[in-house]
PDB file of C-alpha atoms in Angstrom:
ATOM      1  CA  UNK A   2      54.501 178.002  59.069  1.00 49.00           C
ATOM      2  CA  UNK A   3      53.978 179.225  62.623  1.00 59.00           C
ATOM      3  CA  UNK A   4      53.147 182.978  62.984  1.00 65.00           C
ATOM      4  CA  UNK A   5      55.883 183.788  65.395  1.00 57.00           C
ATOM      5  CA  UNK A   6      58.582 181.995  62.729  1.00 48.00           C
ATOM      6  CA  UNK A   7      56.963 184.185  59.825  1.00 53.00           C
ATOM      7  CA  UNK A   8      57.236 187.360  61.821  1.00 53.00           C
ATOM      8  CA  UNK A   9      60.904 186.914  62.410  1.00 50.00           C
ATOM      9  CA  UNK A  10      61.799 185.841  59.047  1.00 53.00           C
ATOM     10  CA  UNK A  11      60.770 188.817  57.713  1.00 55.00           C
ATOM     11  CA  UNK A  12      62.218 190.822  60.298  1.00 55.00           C
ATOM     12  CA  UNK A  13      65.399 188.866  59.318  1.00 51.00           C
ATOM     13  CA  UNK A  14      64.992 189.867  55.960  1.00 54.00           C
ATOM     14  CA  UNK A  15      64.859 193.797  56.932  1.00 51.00           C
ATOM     15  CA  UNK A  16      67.952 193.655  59.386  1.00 50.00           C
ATOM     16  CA  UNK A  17      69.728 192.245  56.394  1.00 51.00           C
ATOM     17  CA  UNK A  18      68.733 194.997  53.717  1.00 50.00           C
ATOM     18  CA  UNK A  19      72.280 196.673  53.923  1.00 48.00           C
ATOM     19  CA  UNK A  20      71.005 200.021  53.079  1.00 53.00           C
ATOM     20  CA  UNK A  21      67.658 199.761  54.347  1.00 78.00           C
ATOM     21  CA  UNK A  22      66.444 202.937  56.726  1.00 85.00           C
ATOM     22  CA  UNK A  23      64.595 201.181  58.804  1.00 83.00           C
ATOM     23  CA  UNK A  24      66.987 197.841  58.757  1.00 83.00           C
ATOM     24  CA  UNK A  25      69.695 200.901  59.635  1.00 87.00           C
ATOM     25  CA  UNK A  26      68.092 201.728  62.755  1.00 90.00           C
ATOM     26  CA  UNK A  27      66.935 198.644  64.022  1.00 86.00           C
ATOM     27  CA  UNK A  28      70.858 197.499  63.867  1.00 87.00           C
ATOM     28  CA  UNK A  29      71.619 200.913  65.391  1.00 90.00           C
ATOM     29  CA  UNK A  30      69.942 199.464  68.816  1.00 89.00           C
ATOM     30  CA  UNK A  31      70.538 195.890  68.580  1.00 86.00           C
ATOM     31  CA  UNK A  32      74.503 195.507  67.655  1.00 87.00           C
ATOM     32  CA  UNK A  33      76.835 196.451  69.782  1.00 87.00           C
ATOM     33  CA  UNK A  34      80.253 198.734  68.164  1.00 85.00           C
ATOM     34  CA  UNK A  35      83.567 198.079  69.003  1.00 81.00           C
ATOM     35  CA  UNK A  36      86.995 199.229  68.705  1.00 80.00           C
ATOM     36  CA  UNK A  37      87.947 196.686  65.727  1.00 81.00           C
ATOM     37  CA  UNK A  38      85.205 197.957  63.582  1.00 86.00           C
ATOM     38  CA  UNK A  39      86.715 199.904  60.427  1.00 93.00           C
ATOM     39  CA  UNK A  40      83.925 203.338  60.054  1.00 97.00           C
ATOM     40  CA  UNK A  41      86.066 205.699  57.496  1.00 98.00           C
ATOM     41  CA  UNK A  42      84.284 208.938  55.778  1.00 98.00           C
ATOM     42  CA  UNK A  43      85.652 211.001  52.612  1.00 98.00           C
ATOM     43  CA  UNK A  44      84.441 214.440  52.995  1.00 98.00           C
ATOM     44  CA  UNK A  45      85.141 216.455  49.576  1.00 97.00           C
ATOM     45  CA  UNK A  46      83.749 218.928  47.349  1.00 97.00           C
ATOM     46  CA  UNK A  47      82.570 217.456  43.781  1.00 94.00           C
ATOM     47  CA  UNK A  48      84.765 216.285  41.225  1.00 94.00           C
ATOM     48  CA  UNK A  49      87.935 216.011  43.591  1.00 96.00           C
ATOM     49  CA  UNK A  50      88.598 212.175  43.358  1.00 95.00           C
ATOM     50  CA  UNK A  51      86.442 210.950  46.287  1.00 96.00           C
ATOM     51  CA  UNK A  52      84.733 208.398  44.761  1.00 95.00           C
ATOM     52  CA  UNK A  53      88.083 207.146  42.654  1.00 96.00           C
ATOM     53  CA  UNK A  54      89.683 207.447  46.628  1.00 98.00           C
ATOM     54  CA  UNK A  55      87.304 205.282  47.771  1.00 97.00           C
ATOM     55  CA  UNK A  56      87.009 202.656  45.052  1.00 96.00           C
ATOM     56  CA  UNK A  57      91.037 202.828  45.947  1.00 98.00           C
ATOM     57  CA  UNK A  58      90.536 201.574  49.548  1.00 98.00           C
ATOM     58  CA  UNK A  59      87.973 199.561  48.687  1.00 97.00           C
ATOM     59  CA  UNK A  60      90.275 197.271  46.226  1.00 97.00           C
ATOM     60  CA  UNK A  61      92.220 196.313  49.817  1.00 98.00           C
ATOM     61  CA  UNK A  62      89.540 194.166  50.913  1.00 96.00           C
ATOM     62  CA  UNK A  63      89.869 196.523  53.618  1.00 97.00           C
ATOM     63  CA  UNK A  64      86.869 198.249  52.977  1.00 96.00           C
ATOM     64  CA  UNK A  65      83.147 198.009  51.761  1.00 94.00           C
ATOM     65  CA  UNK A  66      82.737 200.809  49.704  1.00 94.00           C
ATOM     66  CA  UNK A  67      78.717 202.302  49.924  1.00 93.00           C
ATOM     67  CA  UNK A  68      79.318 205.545  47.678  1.00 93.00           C
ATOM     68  CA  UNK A  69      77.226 208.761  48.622  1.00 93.00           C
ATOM     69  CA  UNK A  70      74.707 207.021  50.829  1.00 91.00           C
ATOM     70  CA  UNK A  71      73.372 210.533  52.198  1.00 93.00           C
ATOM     71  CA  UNK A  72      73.306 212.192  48.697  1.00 88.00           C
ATOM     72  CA  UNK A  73      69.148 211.240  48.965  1.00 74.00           C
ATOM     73  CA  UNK A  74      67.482 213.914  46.701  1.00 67.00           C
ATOM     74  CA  UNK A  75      64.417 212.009  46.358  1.00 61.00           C
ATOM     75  CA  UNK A  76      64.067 210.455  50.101  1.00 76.00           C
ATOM     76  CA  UNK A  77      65.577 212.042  52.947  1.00 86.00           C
ATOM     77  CA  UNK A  78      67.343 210.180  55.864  1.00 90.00           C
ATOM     78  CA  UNK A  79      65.709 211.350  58.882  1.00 90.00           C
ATOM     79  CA  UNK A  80      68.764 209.737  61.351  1.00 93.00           C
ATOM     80  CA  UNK A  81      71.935 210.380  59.667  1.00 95.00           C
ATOM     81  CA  UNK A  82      74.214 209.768  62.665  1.00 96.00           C
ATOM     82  CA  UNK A  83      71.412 206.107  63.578  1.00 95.00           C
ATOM     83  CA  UNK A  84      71.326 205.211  59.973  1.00 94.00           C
ATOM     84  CA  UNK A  85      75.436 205.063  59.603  1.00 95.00           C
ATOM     85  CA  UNK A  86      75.898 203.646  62.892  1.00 95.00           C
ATOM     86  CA  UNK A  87      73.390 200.782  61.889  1.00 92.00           C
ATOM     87  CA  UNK A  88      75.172 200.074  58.697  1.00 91.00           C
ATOM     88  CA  UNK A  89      78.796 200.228  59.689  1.00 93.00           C
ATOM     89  CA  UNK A  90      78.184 198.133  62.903  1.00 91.00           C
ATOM     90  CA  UNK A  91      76.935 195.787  60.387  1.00 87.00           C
ATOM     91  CA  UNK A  92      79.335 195.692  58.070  1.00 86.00           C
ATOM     92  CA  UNK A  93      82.464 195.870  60.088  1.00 87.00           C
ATOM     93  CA  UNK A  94      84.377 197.785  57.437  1.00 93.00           C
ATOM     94  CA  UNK A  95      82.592 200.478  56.216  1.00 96.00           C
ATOM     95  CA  UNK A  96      83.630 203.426  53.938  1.00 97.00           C
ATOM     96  CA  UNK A  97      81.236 206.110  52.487  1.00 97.00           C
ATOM     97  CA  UNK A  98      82.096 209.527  51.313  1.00 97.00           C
ATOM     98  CA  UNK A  99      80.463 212.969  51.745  1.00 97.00           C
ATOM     99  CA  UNK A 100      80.195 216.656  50.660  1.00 96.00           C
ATOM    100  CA  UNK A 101      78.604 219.290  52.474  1.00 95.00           C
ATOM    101  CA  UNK A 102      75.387 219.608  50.509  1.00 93.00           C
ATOM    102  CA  UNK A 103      74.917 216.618  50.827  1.00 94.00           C
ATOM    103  CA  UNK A 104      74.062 217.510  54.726  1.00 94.00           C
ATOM    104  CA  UNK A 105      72.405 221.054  54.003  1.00 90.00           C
ATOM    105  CA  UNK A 106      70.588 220.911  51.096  1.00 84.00           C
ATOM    106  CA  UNK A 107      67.162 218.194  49.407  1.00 74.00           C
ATOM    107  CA  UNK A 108      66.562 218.553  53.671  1.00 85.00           C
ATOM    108  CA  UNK A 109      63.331 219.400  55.670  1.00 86.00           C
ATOM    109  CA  UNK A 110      66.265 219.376  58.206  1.00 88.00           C
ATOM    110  CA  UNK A 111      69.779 221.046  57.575  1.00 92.00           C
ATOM    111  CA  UNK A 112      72.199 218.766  59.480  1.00 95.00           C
ATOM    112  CA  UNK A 113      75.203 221.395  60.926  1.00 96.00           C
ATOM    113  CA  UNK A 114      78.438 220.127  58.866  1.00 97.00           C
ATOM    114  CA  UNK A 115      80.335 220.587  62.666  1.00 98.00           C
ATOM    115  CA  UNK A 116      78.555 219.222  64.225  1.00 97.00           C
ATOM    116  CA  UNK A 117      77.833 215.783  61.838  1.00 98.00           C
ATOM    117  CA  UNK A 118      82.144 215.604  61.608  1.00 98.00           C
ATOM    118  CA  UNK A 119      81.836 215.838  65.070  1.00 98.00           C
ATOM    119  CA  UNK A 120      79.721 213.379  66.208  1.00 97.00           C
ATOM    120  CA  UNK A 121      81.641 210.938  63.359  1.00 97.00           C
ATOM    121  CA  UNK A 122      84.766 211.665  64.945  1.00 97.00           C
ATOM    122  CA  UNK A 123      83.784 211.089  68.831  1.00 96.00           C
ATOM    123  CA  UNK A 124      82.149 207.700  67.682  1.00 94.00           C
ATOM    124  CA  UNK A 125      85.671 207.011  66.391  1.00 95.00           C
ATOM    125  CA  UNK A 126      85.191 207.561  62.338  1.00 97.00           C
ATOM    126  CA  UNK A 127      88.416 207.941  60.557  1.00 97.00           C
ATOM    127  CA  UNK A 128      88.229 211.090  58.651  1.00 98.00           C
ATOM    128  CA  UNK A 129      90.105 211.558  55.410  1.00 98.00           C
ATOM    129  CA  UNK A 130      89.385 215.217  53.375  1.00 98.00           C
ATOM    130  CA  UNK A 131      90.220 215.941  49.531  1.00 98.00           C
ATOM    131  CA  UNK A 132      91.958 219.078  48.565  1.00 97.00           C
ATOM    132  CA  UNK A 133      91.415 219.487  45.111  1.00 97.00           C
ATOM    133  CA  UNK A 134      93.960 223.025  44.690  1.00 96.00           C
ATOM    134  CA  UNK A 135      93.151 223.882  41.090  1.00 95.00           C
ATOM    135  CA  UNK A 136      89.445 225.283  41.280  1.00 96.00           C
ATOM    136  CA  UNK A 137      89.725 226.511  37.685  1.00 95.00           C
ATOM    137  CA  UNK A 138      90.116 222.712  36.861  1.00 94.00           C
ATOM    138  CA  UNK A 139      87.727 221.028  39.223  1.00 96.00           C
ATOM    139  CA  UNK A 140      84.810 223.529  38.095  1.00 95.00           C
ATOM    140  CA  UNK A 141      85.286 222.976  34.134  1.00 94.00           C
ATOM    141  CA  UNK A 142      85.501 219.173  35.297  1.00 92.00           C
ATOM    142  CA  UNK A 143      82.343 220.163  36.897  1.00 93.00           C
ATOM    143  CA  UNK A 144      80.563 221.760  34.164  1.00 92.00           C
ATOM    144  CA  UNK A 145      81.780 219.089  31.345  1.00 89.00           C
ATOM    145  CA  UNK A 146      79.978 216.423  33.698  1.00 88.00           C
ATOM    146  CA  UNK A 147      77.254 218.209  34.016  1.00 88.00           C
ATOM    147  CA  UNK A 148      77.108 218.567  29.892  1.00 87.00           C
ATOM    148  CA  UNK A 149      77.437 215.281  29.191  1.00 84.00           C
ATOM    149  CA  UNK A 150      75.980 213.769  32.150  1.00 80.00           C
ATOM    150  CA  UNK A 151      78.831 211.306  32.850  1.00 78.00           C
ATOM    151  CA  UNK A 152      80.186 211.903  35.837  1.00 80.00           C
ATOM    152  CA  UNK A 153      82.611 208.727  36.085  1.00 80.00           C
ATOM    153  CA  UNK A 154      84.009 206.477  33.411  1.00 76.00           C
ATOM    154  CA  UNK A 155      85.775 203.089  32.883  1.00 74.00           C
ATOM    155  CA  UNK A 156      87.208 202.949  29.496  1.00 70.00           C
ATOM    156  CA  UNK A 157      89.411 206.005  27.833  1.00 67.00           C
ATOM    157  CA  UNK A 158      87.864 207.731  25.219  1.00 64.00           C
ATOM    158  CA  UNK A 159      89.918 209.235  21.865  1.00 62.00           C
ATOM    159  CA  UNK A 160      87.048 211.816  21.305  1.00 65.00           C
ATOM    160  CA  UNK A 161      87.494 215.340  23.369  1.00 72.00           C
ATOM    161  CA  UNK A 162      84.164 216.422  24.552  1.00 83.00           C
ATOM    162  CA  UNK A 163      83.709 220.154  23.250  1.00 90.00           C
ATOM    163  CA  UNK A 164      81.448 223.336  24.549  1.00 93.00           C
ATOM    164  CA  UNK A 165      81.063 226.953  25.131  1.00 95.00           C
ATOM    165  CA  UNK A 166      81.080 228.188  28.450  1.00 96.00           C
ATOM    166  CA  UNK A 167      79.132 230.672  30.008  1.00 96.00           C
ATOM    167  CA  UNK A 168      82.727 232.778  31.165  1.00 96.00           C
ATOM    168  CA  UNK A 169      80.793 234.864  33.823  1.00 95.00           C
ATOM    169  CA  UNK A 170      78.977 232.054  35.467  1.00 95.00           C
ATOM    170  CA  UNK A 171      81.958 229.854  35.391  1.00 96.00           C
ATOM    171  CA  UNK A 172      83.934 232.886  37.185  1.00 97.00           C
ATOM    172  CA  UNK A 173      80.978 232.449  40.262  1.00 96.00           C
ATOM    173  CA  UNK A 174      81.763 228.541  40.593  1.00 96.00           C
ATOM    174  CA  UNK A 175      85.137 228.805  40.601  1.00 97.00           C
ATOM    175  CA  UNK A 176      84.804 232.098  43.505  1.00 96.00           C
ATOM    176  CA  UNK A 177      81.781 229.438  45.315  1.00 96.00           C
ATOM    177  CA  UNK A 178      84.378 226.881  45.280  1.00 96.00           C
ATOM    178  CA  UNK A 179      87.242 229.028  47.029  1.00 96.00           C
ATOM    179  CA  UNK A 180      84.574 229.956  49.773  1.00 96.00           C
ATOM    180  CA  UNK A 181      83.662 226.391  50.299  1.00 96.00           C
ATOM    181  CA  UNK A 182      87.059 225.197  50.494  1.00 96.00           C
ATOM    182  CA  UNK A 183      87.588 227.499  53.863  1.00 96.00           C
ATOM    183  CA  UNK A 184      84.070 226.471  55.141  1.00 97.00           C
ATOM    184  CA  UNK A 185      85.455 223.074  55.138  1.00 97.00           C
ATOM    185  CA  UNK A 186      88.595 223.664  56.524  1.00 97.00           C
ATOM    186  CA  UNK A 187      86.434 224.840  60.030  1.00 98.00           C
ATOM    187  CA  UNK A 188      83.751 222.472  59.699  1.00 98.00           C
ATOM    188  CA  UNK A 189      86.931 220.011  60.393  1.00 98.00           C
ATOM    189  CA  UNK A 190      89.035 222.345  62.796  1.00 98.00           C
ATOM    190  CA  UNK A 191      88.094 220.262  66.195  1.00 98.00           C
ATOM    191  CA  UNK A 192      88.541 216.606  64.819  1.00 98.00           C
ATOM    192  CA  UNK A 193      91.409 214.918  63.690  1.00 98.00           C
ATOM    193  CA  UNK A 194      91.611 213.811  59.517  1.00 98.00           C
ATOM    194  CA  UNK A 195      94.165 212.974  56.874  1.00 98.00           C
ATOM    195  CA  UNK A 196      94.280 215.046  53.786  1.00 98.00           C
ATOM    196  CA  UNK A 197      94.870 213.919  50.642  1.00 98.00           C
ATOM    197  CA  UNK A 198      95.410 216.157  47.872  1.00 98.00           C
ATOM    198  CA  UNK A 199      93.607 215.820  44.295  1.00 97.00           C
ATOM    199  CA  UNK A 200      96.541 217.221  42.131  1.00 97.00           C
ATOM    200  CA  UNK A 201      99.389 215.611  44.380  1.00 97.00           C
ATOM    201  CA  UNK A 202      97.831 211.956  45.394  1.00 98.00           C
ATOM    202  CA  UNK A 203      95.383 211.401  42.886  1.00 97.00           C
ATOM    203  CA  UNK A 204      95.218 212.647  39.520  1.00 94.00           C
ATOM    204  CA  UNK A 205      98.221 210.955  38.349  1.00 94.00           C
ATOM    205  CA  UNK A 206      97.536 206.974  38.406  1.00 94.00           C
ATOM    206  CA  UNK A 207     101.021 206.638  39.313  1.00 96.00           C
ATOM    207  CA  UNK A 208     100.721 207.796  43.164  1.00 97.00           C
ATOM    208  CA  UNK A 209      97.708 206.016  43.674  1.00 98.00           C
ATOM    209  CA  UNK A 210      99.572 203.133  45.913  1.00 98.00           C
ATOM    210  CA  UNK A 211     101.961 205.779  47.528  1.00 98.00           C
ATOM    211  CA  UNK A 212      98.871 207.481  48.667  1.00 98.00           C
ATOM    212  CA  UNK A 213      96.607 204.185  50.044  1.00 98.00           C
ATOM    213  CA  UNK A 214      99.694 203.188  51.460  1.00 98.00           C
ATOM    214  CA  UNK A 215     100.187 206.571  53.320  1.00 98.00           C
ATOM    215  CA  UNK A 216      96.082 205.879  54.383  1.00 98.00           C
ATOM    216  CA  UNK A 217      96.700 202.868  55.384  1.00 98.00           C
ATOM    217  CA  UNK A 218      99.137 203.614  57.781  1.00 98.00           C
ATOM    218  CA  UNK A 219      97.089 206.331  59.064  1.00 97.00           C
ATOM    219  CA  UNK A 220      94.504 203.671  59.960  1.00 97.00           C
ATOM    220  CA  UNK A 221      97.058 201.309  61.661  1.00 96.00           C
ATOM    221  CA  UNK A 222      96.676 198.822  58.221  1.00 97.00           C
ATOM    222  CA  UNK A 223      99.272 197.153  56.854  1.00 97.00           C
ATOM    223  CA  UNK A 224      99.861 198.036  52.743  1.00 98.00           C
ATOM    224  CA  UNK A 225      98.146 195.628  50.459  1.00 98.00           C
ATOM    225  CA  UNK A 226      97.895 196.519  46.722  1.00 98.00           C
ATOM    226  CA  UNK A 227      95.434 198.720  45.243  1.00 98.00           C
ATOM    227  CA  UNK A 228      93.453 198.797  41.983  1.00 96.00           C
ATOM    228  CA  UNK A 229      90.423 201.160  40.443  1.00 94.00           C
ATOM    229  CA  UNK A 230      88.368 200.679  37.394  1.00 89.00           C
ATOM    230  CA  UNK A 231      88.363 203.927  37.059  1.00 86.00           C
ATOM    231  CA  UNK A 232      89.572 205.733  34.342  1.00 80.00           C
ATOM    232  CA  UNK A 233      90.607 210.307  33.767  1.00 78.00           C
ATOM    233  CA  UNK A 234      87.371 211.822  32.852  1.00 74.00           C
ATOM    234  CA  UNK A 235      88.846 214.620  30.901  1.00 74.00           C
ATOM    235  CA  UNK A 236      92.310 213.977  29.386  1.00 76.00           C
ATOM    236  CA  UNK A 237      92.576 216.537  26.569  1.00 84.00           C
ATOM    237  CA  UNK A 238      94.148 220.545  27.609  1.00 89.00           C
ATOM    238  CA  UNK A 239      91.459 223.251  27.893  1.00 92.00           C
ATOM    239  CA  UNK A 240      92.265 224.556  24.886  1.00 92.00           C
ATOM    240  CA  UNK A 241      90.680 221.544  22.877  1.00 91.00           C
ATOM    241  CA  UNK A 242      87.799 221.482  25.116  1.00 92.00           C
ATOM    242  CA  UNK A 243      86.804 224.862  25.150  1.00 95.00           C
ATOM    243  CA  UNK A 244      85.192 226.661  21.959  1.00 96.00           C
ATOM    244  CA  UNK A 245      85.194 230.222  23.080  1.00 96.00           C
ATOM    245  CA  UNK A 246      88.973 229.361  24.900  1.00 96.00           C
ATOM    246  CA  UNK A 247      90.185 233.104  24.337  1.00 96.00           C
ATOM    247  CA  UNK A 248      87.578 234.368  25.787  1.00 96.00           C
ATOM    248  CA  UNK A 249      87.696 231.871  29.264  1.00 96.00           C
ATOM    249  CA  UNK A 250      91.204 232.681  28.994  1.00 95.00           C
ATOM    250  CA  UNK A 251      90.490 236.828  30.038  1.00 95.00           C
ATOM    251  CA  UNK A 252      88.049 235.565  31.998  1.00 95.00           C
ATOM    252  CA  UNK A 253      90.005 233.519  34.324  1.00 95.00           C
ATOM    253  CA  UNK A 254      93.350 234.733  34.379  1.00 91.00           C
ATOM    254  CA  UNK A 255      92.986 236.613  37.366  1.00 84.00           C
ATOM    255  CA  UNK A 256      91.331 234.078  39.591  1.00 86.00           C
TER     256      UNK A 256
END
């Protein structure tokens, strides 16, 4: 085996390493974007259906899904915009999804929420942004998650997961996550997005092909059916989840 045939099969091998860094970058340079490329981001707080959204648009064949590729706690990506131009210009189709801490925080470098929607949008991303309305409900979804450590599941379960909360941290989420929600609504205020709402397009499996078909059309797709593996985490009132209910009742009744 000739040196110069070595050095390119393993340079093969790296450009070919879908979620490789380096592979990202290199990809960045050498392929060229275009128009019929399919680059879509979710942008969401926790718990607020992103990753059921995109598992949605992903059962299209429209799509290949790559989850939270910038949720790096352990490694940082030093390129965010290079390393997501790399991998969508390689894939074609390319849907990831988002939250803001994702961008700000487990950084040496902050990346400016703005400024990263941005830069999507002018590169021509499709944006779509989850609403999730009931705080109260997204932060005990939140804290149960936490709890058990499941954050997603794939089978119903008959058992209601039980706990106490701690009533006056819960109250701070709940306020954290009303504060977010507006921070959001300017980090998007100069690009263009679809919003999808939790409660309204989501939550109930029902609406699930009303709302990829409404996405869909938004991209310039045409319909094609739509499937998840993905099951309700919690499915069981407050009331059977919570031990000390009475006193998270008092606690969040004016929220």
């Amino acid at each position: 085996m000739s040196i110069q045939y070595y050095i390119q099969s393993q340079l093969a091998k790296i450009l070919h390493l879908h979620n490789s860094e380096f592979g990202a970058y290199i990809n960045h340079f050498r392929l060229k974007d275009s128009p019929d490329k399919r680059k879509v981001v979710i942008f969401s707080q926790t718990r607020s259906g992103s990753t059921l959204l995109e598992n949605l648009l992903g059962s299209t064949g429209y799509f290949d899904p790559h989850g939270e590729l910038l949720n790096k706690q352990e490694k940082e990506i030093k390129f965010p915009h290079m390393y997501l131009s790399g991998l969508s210009k390689y894939s074609g189709k390319f849907i990831f999804h988002v939250k803001t801490w994702h961008l700000c925080n487990f950084r040496k470098k902050p990346v400016d929420p703005k400024m990263f929607f941005e830069r999507l949008h002018k590169k021509g991303w499709k944006i779509i942004y989850i609403d999730r309305h009931n705080k109260i409900n997204q932060a005990l979804s939140s804290t149960i998650a936490d709890k058990r450590r499941i954050w997603h599941i794939t089978e119903k379960e008959d058992v209601p997961f039980r706990l106490n909360i701690d009533c006056h941290h819960f109250v701070k989420q709940v306020k954290k996550r009303e504060i977010e929600r507006k921070k959001e609504k300017e980090i998007l205020s100069n690009v263009e997005y679809i919003e999808v709402n939790y409660e309204r397009d989501l939550e109930n499996v029902k609406n699930h092909q009303t709302t990829v078909n409404r996405i869909l059309e938004y991209l310039g797709l045409e319909s094609r059916p739509a499937t998840t593996k993905y099951k309700k985490v919690n499915r069981y009132s407050t009331k059977d989840i919570v031990l000390n209910y009475s006193e998270f009742k008092d606690a969040t009744k004016k929220l």
